[in-house]
PDB file of C-alpha atoms and ligand atoms in Angstrom:
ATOM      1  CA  UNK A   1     107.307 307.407 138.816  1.00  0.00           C
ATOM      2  CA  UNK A   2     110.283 305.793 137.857  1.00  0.00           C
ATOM      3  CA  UNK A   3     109.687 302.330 135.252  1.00  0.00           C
ATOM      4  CA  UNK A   4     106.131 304.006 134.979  1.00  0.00           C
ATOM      5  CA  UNK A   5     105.252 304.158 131.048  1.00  0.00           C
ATOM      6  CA  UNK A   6     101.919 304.989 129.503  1.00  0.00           C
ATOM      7  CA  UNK A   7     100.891 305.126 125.987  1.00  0.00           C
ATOM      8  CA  UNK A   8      98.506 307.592 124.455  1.00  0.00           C
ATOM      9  CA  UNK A   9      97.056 308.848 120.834  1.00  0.00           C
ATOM     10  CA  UNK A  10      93.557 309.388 119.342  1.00  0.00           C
ATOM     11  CA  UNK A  11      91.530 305.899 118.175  1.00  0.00           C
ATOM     12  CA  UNK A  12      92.451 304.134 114.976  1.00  0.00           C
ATOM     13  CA  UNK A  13      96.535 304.874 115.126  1.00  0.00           C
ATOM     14  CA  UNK A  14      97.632 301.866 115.696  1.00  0.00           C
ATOM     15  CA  UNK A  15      98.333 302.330 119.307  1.00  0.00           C
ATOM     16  CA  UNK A  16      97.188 298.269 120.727  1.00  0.00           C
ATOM     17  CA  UNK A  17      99.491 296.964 117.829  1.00  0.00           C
ATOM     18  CA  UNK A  18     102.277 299.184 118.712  1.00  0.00           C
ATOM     19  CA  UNK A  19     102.146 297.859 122.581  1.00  0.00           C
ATOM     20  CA  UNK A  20     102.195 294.377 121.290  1.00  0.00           C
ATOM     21  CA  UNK A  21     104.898 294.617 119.478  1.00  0.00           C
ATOM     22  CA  UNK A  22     106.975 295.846 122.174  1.00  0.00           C
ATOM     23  CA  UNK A  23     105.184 293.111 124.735  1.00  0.00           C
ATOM     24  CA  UNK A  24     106.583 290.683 121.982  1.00  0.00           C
ATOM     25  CA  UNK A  25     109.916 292.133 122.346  1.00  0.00           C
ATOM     26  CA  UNK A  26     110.190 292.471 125.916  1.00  0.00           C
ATOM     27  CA  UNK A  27     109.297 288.796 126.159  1.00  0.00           C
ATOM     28  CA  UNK A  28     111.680 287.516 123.271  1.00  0.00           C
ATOM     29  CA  UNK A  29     114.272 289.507 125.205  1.00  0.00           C
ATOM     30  CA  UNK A  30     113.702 288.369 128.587  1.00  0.00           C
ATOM     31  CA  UNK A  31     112.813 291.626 129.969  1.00  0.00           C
ATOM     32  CA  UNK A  32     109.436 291.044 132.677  1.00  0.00           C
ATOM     33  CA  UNK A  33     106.671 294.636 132.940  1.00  0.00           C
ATOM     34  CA  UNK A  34     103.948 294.146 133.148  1.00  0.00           C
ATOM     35  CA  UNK A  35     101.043 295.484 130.647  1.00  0.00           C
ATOM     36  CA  UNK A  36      98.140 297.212 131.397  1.00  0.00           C
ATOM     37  CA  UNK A  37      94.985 299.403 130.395  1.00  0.00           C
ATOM     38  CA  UNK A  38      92.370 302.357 131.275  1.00  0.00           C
ATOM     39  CA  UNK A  39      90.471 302.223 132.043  1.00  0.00           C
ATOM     40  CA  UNK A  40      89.938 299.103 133.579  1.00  0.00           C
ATOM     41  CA  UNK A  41      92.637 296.816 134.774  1.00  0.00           C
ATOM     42  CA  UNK A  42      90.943 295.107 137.856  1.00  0.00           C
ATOM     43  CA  UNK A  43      87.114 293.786 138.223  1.00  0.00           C
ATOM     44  CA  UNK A  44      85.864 297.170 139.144  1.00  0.00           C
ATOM     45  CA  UNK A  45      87.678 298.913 136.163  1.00  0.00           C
ATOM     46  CA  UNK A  46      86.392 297.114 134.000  1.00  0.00           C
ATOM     47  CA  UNK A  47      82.971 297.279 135.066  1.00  0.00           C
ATOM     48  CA  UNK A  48      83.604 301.345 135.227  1.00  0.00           C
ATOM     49  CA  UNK A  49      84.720 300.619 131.596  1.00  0.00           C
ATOM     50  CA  UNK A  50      81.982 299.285 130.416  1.00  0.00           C
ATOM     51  CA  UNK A  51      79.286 301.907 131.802  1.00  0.00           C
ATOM     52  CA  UNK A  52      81.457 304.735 130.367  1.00  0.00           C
ATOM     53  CA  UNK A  53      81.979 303.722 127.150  1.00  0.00           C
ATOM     54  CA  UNK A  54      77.914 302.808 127.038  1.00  0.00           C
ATOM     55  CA  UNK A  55      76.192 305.087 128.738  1.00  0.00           C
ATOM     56  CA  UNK A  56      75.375 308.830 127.711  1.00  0.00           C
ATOM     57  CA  UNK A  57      76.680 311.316 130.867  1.00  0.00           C
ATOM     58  CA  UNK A  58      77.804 314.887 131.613  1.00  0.00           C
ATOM     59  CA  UNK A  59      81.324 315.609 130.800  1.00  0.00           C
ATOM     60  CA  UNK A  60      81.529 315.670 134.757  1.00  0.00           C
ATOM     61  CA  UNK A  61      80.061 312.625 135.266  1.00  0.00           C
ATOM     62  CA  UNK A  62      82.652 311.099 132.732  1.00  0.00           C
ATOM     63  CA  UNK A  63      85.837 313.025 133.861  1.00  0.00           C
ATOM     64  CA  UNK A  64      84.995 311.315 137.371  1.00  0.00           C
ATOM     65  CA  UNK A  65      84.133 307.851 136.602  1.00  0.00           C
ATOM     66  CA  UNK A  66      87.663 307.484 134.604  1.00  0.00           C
ATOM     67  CA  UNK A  67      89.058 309.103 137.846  1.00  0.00           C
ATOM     68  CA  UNK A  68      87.686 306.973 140.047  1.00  0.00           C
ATOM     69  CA  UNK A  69      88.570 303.793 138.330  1.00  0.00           C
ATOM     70  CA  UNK A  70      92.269 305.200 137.657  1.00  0.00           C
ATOM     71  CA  UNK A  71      92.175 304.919 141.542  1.00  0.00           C
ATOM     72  CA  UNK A  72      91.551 301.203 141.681  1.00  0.00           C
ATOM     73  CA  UNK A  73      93.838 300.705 139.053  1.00  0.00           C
ATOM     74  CA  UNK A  74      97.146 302.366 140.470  1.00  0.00           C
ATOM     75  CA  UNK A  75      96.275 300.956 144.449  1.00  0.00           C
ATOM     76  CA  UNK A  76      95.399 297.405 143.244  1.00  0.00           C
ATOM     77  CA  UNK A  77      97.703 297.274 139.668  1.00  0.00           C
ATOM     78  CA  UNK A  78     100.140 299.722 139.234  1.00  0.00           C
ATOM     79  CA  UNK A  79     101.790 300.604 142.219  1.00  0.00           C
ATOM     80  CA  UNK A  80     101.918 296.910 143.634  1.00  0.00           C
ATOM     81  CA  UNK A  81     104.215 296.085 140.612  1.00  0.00           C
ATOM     82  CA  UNK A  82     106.323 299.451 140.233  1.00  0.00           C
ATOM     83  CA  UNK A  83     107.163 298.540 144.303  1.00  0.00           C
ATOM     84  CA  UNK A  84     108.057 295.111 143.222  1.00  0.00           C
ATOM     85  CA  UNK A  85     110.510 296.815 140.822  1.00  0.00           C
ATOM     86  CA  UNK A  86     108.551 295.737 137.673  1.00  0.00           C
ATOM     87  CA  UNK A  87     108.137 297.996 134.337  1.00  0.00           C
ATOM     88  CA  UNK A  88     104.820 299.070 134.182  1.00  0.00           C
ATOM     89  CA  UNK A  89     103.488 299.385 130.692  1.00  0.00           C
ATOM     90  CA  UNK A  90      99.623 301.054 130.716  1.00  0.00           C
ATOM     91  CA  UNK A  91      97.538 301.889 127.333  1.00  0.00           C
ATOM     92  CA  UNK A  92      96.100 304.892 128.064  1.00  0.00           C
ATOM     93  CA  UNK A  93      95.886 307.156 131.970  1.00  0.00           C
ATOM     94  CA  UNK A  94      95.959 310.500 133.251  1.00  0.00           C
ATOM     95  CA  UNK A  95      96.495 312.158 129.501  1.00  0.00           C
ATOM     96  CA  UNK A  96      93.742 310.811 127.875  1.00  0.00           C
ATOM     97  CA  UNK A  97      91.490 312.222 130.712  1.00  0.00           C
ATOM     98  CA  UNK A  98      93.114 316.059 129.731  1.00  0.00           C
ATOM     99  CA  UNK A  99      92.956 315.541 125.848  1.00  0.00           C
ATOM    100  CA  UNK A 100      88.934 314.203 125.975  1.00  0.00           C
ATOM    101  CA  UNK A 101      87.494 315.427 128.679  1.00  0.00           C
ATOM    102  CA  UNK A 102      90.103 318.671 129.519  1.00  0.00           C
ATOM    103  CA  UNK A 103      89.975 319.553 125.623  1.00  0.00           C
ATOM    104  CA  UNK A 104      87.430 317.749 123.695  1.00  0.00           C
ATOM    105  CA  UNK A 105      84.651 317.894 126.000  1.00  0.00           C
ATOM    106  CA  UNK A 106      85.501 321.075 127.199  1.00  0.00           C
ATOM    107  CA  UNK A 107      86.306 320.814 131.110  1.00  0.00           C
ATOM    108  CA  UNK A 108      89.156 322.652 130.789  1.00  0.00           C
ATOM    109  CA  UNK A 109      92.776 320.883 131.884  1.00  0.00           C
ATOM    110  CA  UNK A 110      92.641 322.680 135.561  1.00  0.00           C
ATOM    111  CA  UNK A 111      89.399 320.949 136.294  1.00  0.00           C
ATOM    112  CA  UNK A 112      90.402 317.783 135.059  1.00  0.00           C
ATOM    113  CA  UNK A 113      93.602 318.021 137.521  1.00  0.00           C
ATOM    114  CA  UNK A 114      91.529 318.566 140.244  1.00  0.00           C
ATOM    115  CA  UNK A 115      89.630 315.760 139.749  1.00  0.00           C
ATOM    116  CA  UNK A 116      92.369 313.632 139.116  1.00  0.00           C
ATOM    117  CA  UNK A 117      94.355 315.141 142.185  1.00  0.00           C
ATOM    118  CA  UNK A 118      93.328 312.136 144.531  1.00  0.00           C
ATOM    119  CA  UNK A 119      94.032 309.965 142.067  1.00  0.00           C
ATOM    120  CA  UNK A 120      97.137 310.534 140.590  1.00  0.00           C
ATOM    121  CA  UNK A 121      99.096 311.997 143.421  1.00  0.00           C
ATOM    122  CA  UNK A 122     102.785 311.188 142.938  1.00  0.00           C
ATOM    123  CA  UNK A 123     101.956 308.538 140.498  1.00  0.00           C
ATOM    124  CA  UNK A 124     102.997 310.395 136.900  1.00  0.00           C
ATOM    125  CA  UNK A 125     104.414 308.635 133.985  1.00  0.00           C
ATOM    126  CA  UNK A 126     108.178 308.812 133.660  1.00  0.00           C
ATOM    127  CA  UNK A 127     107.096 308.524 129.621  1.00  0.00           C
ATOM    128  CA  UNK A 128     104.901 309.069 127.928  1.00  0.00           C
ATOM    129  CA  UNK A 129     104.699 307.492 124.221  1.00  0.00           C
ATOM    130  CA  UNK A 130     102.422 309.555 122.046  1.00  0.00           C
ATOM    131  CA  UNK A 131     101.191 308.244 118.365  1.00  0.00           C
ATOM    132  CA  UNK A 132     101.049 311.548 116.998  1.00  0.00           C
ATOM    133  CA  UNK A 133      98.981 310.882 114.002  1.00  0.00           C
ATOM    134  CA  UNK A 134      95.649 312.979 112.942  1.00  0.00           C
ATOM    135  CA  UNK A 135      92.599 310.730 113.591  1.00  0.00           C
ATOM    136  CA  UNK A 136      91.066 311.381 110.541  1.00  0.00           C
ATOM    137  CA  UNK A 137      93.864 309.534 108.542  1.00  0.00           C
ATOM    138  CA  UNK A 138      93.928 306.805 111.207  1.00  0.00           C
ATOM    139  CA  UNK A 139      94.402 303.507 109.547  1.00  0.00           C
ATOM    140  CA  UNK A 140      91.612 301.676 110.969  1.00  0.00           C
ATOM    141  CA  UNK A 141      89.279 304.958 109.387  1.00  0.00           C
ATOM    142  CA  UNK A 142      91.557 303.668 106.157  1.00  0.00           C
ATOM    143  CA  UNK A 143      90.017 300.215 106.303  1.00  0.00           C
ATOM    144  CA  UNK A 144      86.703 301.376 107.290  1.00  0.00           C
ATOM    145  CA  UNK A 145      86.578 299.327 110.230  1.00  0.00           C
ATOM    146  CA  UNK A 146      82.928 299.867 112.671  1.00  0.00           C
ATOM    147  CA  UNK A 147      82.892 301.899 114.965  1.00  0.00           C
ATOM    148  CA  UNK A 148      82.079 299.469 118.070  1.00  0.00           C
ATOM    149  CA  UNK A 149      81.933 302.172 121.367  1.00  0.00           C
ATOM    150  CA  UNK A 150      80.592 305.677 122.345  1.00  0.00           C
ATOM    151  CA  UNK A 151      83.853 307.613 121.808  1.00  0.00           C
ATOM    152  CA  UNK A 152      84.681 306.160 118.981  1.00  0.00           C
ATOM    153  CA  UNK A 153      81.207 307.213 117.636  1.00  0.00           C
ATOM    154  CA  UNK A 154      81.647 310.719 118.391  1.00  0.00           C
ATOM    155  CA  UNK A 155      82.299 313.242 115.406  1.00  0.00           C
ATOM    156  CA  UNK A 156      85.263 313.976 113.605  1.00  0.00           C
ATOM    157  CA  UNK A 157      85.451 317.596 114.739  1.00  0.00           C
ATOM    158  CA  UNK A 158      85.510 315.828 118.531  1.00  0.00           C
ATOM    159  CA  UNK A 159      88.135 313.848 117.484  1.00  0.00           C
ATOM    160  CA  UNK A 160      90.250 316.966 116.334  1.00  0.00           C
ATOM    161  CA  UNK A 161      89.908 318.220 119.733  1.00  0.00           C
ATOM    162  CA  UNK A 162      91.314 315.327 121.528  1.00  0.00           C
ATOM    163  CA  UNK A 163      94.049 315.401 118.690  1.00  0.00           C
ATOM    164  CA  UNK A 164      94.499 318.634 119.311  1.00  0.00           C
ATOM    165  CA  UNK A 165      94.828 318.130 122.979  1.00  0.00           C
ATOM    166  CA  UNK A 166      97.520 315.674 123.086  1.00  0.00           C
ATOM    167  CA  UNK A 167      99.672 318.077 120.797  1.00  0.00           C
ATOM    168  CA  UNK A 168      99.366 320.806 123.156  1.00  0.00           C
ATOM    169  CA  UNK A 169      99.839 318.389 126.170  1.00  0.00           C
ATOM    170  CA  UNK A 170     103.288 317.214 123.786  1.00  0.00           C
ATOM    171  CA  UNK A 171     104.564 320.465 123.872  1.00  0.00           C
ATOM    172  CA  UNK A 172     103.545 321.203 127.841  1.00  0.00           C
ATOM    173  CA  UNK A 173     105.434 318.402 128.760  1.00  0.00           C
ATOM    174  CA  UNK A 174     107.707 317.616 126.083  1.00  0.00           C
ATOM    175  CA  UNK A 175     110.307 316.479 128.739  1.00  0.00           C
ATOM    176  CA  UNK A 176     108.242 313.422 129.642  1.00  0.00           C
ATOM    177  CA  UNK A 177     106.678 313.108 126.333  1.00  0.00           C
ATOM    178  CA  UNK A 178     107.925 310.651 123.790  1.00  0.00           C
ATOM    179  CA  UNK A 179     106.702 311.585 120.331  1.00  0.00           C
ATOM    180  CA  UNK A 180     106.389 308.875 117.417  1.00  0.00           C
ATOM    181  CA  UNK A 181     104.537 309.215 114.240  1.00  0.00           C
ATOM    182  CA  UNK A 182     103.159 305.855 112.922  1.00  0.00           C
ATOM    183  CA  UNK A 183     104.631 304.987 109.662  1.00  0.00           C
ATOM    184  CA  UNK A 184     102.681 302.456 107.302  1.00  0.00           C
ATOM    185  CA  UNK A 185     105.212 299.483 108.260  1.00  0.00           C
ATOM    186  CA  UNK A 186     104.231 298.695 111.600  1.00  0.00           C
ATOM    187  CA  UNK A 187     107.835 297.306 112.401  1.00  0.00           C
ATOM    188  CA  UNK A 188     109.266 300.358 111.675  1.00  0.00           C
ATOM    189  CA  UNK A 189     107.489 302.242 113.882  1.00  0.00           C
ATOM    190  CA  UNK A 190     107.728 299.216 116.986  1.00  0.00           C
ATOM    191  CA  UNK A 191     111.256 300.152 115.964  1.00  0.00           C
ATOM    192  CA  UNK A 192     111.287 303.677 116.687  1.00  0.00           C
ATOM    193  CA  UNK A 193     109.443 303.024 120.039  1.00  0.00           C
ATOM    194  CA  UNK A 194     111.901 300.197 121.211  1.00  0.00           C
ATOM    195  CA  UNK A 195     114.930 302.705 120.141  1.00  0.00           C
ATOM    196  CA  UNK A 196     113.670 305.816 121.910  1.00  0.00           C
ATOM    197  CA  UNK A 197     113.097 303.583 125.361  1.00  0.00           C
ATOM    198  CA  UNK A 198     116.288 301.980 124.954  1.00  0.00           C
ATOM    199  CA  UNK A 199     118.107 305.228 124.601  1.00  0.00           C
ATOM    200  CA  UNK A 200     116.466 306.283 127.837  1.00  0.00           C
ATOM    201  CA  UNK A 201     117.483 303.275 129.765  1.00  0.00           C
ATOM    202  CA  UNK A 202     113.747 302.398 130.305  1.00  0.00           C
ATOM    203  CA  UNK A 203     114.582 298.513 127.883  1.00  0.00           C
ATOM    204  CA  UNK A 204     117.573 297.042 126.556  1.00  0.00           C
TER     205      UNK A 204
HETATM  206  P1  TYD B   1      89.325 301.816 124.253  1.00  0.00           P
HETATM  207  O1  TYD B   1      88.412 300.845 123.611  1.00  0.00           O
HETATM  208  O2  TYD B   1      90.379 301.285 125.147  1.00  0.00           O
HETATM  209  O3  TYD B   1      89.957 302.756 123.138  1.00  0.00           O
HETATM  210  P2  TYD B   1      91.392 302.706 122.459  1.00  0.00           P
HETATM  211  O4  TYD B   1      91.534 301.331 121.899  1.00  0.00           O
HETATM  212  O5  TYD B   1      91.314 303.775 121.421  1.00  0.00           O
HETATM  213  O6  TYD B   1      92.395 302.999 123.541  1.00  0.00           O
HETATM  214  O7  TYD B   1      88.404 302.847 125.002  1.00  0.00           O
HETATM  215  C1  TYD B   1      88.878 303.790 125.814  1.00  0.00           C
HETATM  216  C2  TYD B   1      88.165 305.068 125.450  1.00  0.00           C
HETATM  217  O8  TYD B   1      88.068 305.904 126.589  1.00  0.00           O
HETATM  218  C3  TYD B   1      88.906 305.866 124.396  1.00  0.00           C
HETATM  219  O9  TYD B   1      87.970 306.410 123.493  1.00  0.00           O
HETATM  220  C4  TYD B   1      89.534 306.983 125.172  1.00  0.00           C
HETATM  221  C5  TYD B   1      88.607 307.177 126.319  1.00  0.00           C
HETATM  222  N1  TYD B   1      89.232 307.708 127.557  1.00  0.00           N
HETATM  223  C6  TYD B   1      88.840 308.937 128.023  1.00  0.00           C
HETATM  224  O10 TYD B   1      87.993 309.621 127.423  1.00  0.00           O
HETATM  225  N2  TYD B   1      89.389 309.407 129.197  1.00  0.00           N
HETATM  226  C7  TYD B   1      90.308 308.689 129.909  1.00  0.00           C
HETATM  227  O11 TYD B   1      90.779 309.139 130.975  1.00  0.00           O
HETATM  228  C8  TYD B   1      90.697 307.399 129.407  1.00  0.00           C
HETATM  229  C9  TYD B   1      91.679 306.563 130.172  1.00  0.00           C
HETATM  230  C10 TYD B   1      90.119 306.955 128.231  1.00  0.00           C
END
């Protein structure tokens, strides 16, 4: 989907700064999208949210609930804007549900498309921005920050996988993937974000 960008990467990188910075620049440059997040989004994402990053559950179980809430999100959030002409700017989708539950918990990417088949239909990312840094450097893991929900508190060899994942899914669709690697100045990686969307005509 045209004006449809999503932001992915494993926990810790940086990735809620990063889409601040550029919120801050879109606004100090006049340019409206609107900002967004999975899951949740509406009332009943975030409700979904909260259950699935509480509660233990099969990989199944998991793989559908994020599905199922994705479905609330693009009907009542996404599309609504992108057919008002807006930029749509969401932290996290359809990715994250092939790196952790495709790769990391095992499901396998095909299964994972099936389940998101309903959901997703014709509404892909036109870009996707991808932190690629290894979890186990992350900075927050740097600063020792807690750990404060049920992914996060998985193990590092789970967080590998999902790592893992995203690289693969990189290199699978390196035509819509956009592929930064955080660098200890924040601003200079917000910079390398801005200048890659500019140079596809996404910003100005
Ligand atoms: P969140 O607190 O938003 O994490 P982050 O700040 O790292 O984005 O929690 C979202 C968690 O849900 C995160 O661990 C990734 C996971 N997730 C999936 O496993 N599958 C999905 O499809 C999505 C959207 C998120």
């Amino acid at each position: 989907m045209k004006n449809f960008i999503t932001f992915e990467g494993c926990e810790g990188v940086g990735k809620s700064t990063q889409i601040r910075y550029l919120k801050e620049y879109l606004q100090k440059t006049n340019q409206p999208a609107l900002f967004t997040r999975e899951p949740g989004g509406n009332e009943v994402g975030e409700k979904i949210r909260e259950i699935l990053l509480k509660e233990k559950m099969s990989a199944l179980c998991e793989a559908h609930l994020f599905a199922a809430a994705r479905i609330e999100h693009i009907n009542t959030v996404i599309l609504r804007a992108l057919n008002q002409g807006m930029l749509v700017i969401c932290d996290r989708y359809i990715d994250s549900s092939f790196a952790y539950q495709g790769f990391a918990r095992g499901l396998g990417l095909e299964k994972v498309m099936q389940i998101n088949e309903f959901a997703v239909n014709n509404c892909m990312p036109q870009y996707t921005v991808f932190l690629d840094m290894n979890p186990l450097n992350s900075w927050r893991k740097q600063k020792g920050k807690v750990i404060d929900d049920r992914m996060e508190g998985e193990s590092g060899e789970f967080h590998l996988k999902v790592y893992d994942g995203f690289k693969r899914l990189s290199q699978a669709y390196a035509d819509r993937y956009i592929v930064i690697e955080p660098k200890p100045l924040k601003e200079e990686t917000s910079q390398s974000i801005i200048d890659a969307l500019r140079k596809r005509g996404i910003i100005k």
